[in-house]
Amino acid sequence: MSWEGWIIFAGFWIVFVTTPGPNAVNCVQNGMTFGFRKSLWGVAAILTQATAFLLLSAAGVTALLVSSPTAFLLAKWVGAGFLIWLGLRGWLTASRAIATQAQPPVAIYRHALAVAVINPKSVAGYLAAFSQFVEPGVPIWSQMLLILPTALTITAASYITYTALGAGLGRSALKAIVNVWLRRALAVCFIIYGALLGASHTPEAIR
């Protein structure tokens, strides 16, 4: 990857991971509920998903998934149902008192990993990255030495920022009525993302 290509890729990735989506909503929600430090387990889960998807995309697995309409349709509906369930549960529990110690770190990690894996932006985003920015004729794994650390650094910075935002909102509104409405707004976001995922079309496979 050339220097100019790296600049373009980094710009694309900044837009890709900073545009609000299920991961961002979950990071804000975690920060509000568990505080900044404990919520970093959720960021670690997103980085796990990003690493796995980058490596799978490099190996061609993501393109293979999209080339199979049945597999993609099944994954899409499972993901849509999961997001809608998260939203409905969040709405129903929004008025309950926040128990910051209720969830162990591993539970925060698993939940964030599940949200990240079924993120409707993921398949399209990783396909775009590998169809537009990987140079043909150059060994893919040598290019990954630059792509992987760049993508993970930007991803970490973005979702740590969202987590810090949520932690700040939680401290300022922890005992206020507005906290309930913030949590319900986040729940509605999950429901909307789930509905959009369910209504989305299958991305075209890379040719």
C-alpha positions in Angstrom: 0.0 0.0 0.0 1.4 3.4 -1.0 1.6 6.4 1.3 -1.3 8.0 -0.6 -3.3 4.8 -0.4 -2.7 4.6 3.3 -4.0 8.2 3.8 -7.1 7.4 1.9 -7.7 4.2 3.8 -7.1 5.9 7.2 -9.7 8.6 6.2 -12.2 6.0 5.1 -11.7 4.1 8.4 -12.1 7.2 10.5 -15.5 7.8 8.9 -16.4 4.1 9.1 -15.9 3.7 12.9 -16.9 7.2 14.1 -20.3 7.1 12.3 -22.8 6.3 15.1 -24.0 2.7 15.0 -24.8 -0.2 17.4 -21.2 -0.3 18.7 -21.2 3.4 19.5 -24.6 3.1 21.2 -23.4 0.2 23.2 -20.2 2.0 24.3 -22.3 5.0 25.5 -24.7 2.7 27.3 -21.8 0.8 29.0 -20.1 4.0 30.0 -23.4 5.3 31.6 -24.0 2.0 33.4 -20.6 0.7 34.5 -18.3 3.7 34.4 -15.3 4.3 32.1 -12.7 1.9 33.3 -15.0 -1.2 33.6 -16.6 -0.4 30.2 -13.2 -0.7 28.4 -13.9 -4.4 28.3 -16.6 -3.5 25.7 -14.0 -1.7 23.7 -11.7 -4.8 23.9 -14.5 -6.8 22.5 -14.9 -4.5 19.5 -11.2 -4.7 18.8 -11.5 -8.5 18.9 -14.3 -8.4 16.4 -12.4 -5.9 14.2 -9.2 -8.1 14.2 -11.2 -11.2 13.4 -13.1 -9.5 10.6 -10.0 -7.9 9.1 -8.2 -11.3 9.0 -11.3 -13.1 7.7 -11.8 -10.4 5.0 -8.1 -10.8 4.0 -8.7 -14.6 3.7 -11.8 -14.0 1.6 -14.4 -15.4 4.1 -16.4 -12.2 4.2 -16.8 -12.2 0.5 -17.8 -15.8 0.6 -20.5 -15.1 3.1 -22.0 -12.3 1.0 -21.9 -14.5 -2.1 -24.3 -16.9 -0.4 -27.7 -15.2 -0.1 -29.1 -17.9 2.2 -26.2 -17.6 4.7 -26.3 -13.8 4.6 -30.1 -13.7 5.0 -29.9 -16.0 8.0 -27.1 -13.9 9.6 -29.0 -10.7 8.9 -32.2 -11.8 10.5 -30.5 -13.2 13.6 -28.6 -9.9 14.0 -31.8 -7.9 13.5 -33.7 -9.9 16.1 -30.8 -9.5 18.6 -30.7 -5.7 18.2 -34.4 -5.3 18.5 -34.4 -7.5 21.6 -31.6 -5.4 23.1 -33.7 -2.3 22.4 -36.9 -3.6 23.9 -35.1 -4.9 27.0 -33.3 -1.5 27.4 -36.6 0.4 27.2 -38.3 -1.8 29.8 -35.4 -1.6 32.2 -34.6 2.1 31.7 -36.4 3.2 34.9 -34.6 0.7 37.1 -31.8 1.8 39.3 -28.3 1.3 37.8 -26.3 -1.4 39.5 -22.7 -0.7 38.5 -21.4 -4.0 39.9 -24.1 -6.2 38.5 -22.2 -7.3 35.5 -18.7 -8.9 35.6 -16.2 -7.8 33.0 -16.5 -11.0 31.0 -20.3 -10.4 30.7 -19.6 -6.9 29.4 -17.1 -8.3 26.9 -19.4 -11.0 25.7 -22.3 -8.6 25.2 -20.2 -6.1 23.3 -18.7 -8.8 21.1 -22.2 -10.1 20.2 -23.3 -6.5 19.3 -20.1 -6.0 17.2 -20.3 -9.2 15.3 -23.9 -8.6 14.1 -23.2 -4.9 13.5 -25.0 -4.1 10.1 -22.1 -1.9 9.1 -19.5 -4.6 9.4 -19.9 -6.7 6.3 -20.3 -3.8 3.9 -17.5 -1.8 5.6 -14.9 -4.6 5.5 -15.9 -5.5 1.9 -15.4 -1.9 0.9 -12.0 -1.7 2.6 -10.7 -4.8 0.9 -12.2 -4.1 -2.5 -11.1 -0.4 -2.7 -7.8 -0.2 -0.8 -6.0 -3.5 -1.1 -3.5 -3.3 -4.0 -3.8 -6.2 -6.5 -0.6 -8.0 -7.3 0.9 -7.3 -3.8 0.8 -10.1 -1.2 -2.3 -9.4 1.0 -0.6 -10.4 4.2 2.3 -7.9 3.7 -0.4 -5.2 3.3 -2.1 -6.4 6.5 1.0 -5.3 8.4 0.0 -1.7 7.7 -3.8 -2.1 7.4 -4.3 -4.0 10.7 -2.5 -1.6 13.2 -4.0 1.4 11.4 -7.6 0.1 11.6 -7.3 -1.1 15.2 -5.7 2.2 16.4 -8.5 4.3 14.9 -11.1 1.9 16.1 -9.8 2.0 19.7 -9.7 5.8 19.7 -13.2 6.1 18.4 -14.9 3.7 20.9 -12.9 4.8 23.9 -14.2 8.3 23.1 -17.8 7.0 23.0 -17.3 5.2 26.2 -15.9 8.3 27.9 -18.9 10.2 26.6 -21.3 7.7 28.2 -19.4 7.7 31.5 -19.6 11.5 31.6 -23.4 11.4 30.9 -23.8 8.8 33.6 -22.0 10.9 36.2 -24.0 14.0 35.4 -27.4 12.3 35.2 -27.1 9.2 37.3 -29.9 10.2 39.7 -31.8 12.5 37.4 -35.0 11.8 35.5 -33.2 12.7 32.3 -31.1 9.5 32.7 -34.1 7.4 32.1 -34.8 9.2 28.8 -31.2 8.9 27.7 -31.3 5.2 28.3 -34.6 4.9 26.5 -33.2 6.9 23.6 -30.3 4.4 23.3 -32.8 1.6 23.4 -34.8 3.1 20.5 -31.5 3.4 18.6 -31.0 -0.4 19.0 -34.6 -1.0 17.7 -34.0 1.3 14.7 -30.7 -0.4 13.8 -32.3 -3.8 14.1 -35.2 -2.7 11.8 -32.7 -1.2 9.3 -30.6 -4.4 9.3 -33.7 -6.6 8.7 -34.8 -4.4 5.8 -31.3 -4.1 4.2 -30.3 -5.7 0.9 -27.6 -8.2 0.5 -24.3 -6.5 -0.5 -23.0 -7.5 -3.9 -20.1 -10.0 -3.7 -16.7 -8.9 -4.7 -16.0 -10.0 -8.3 
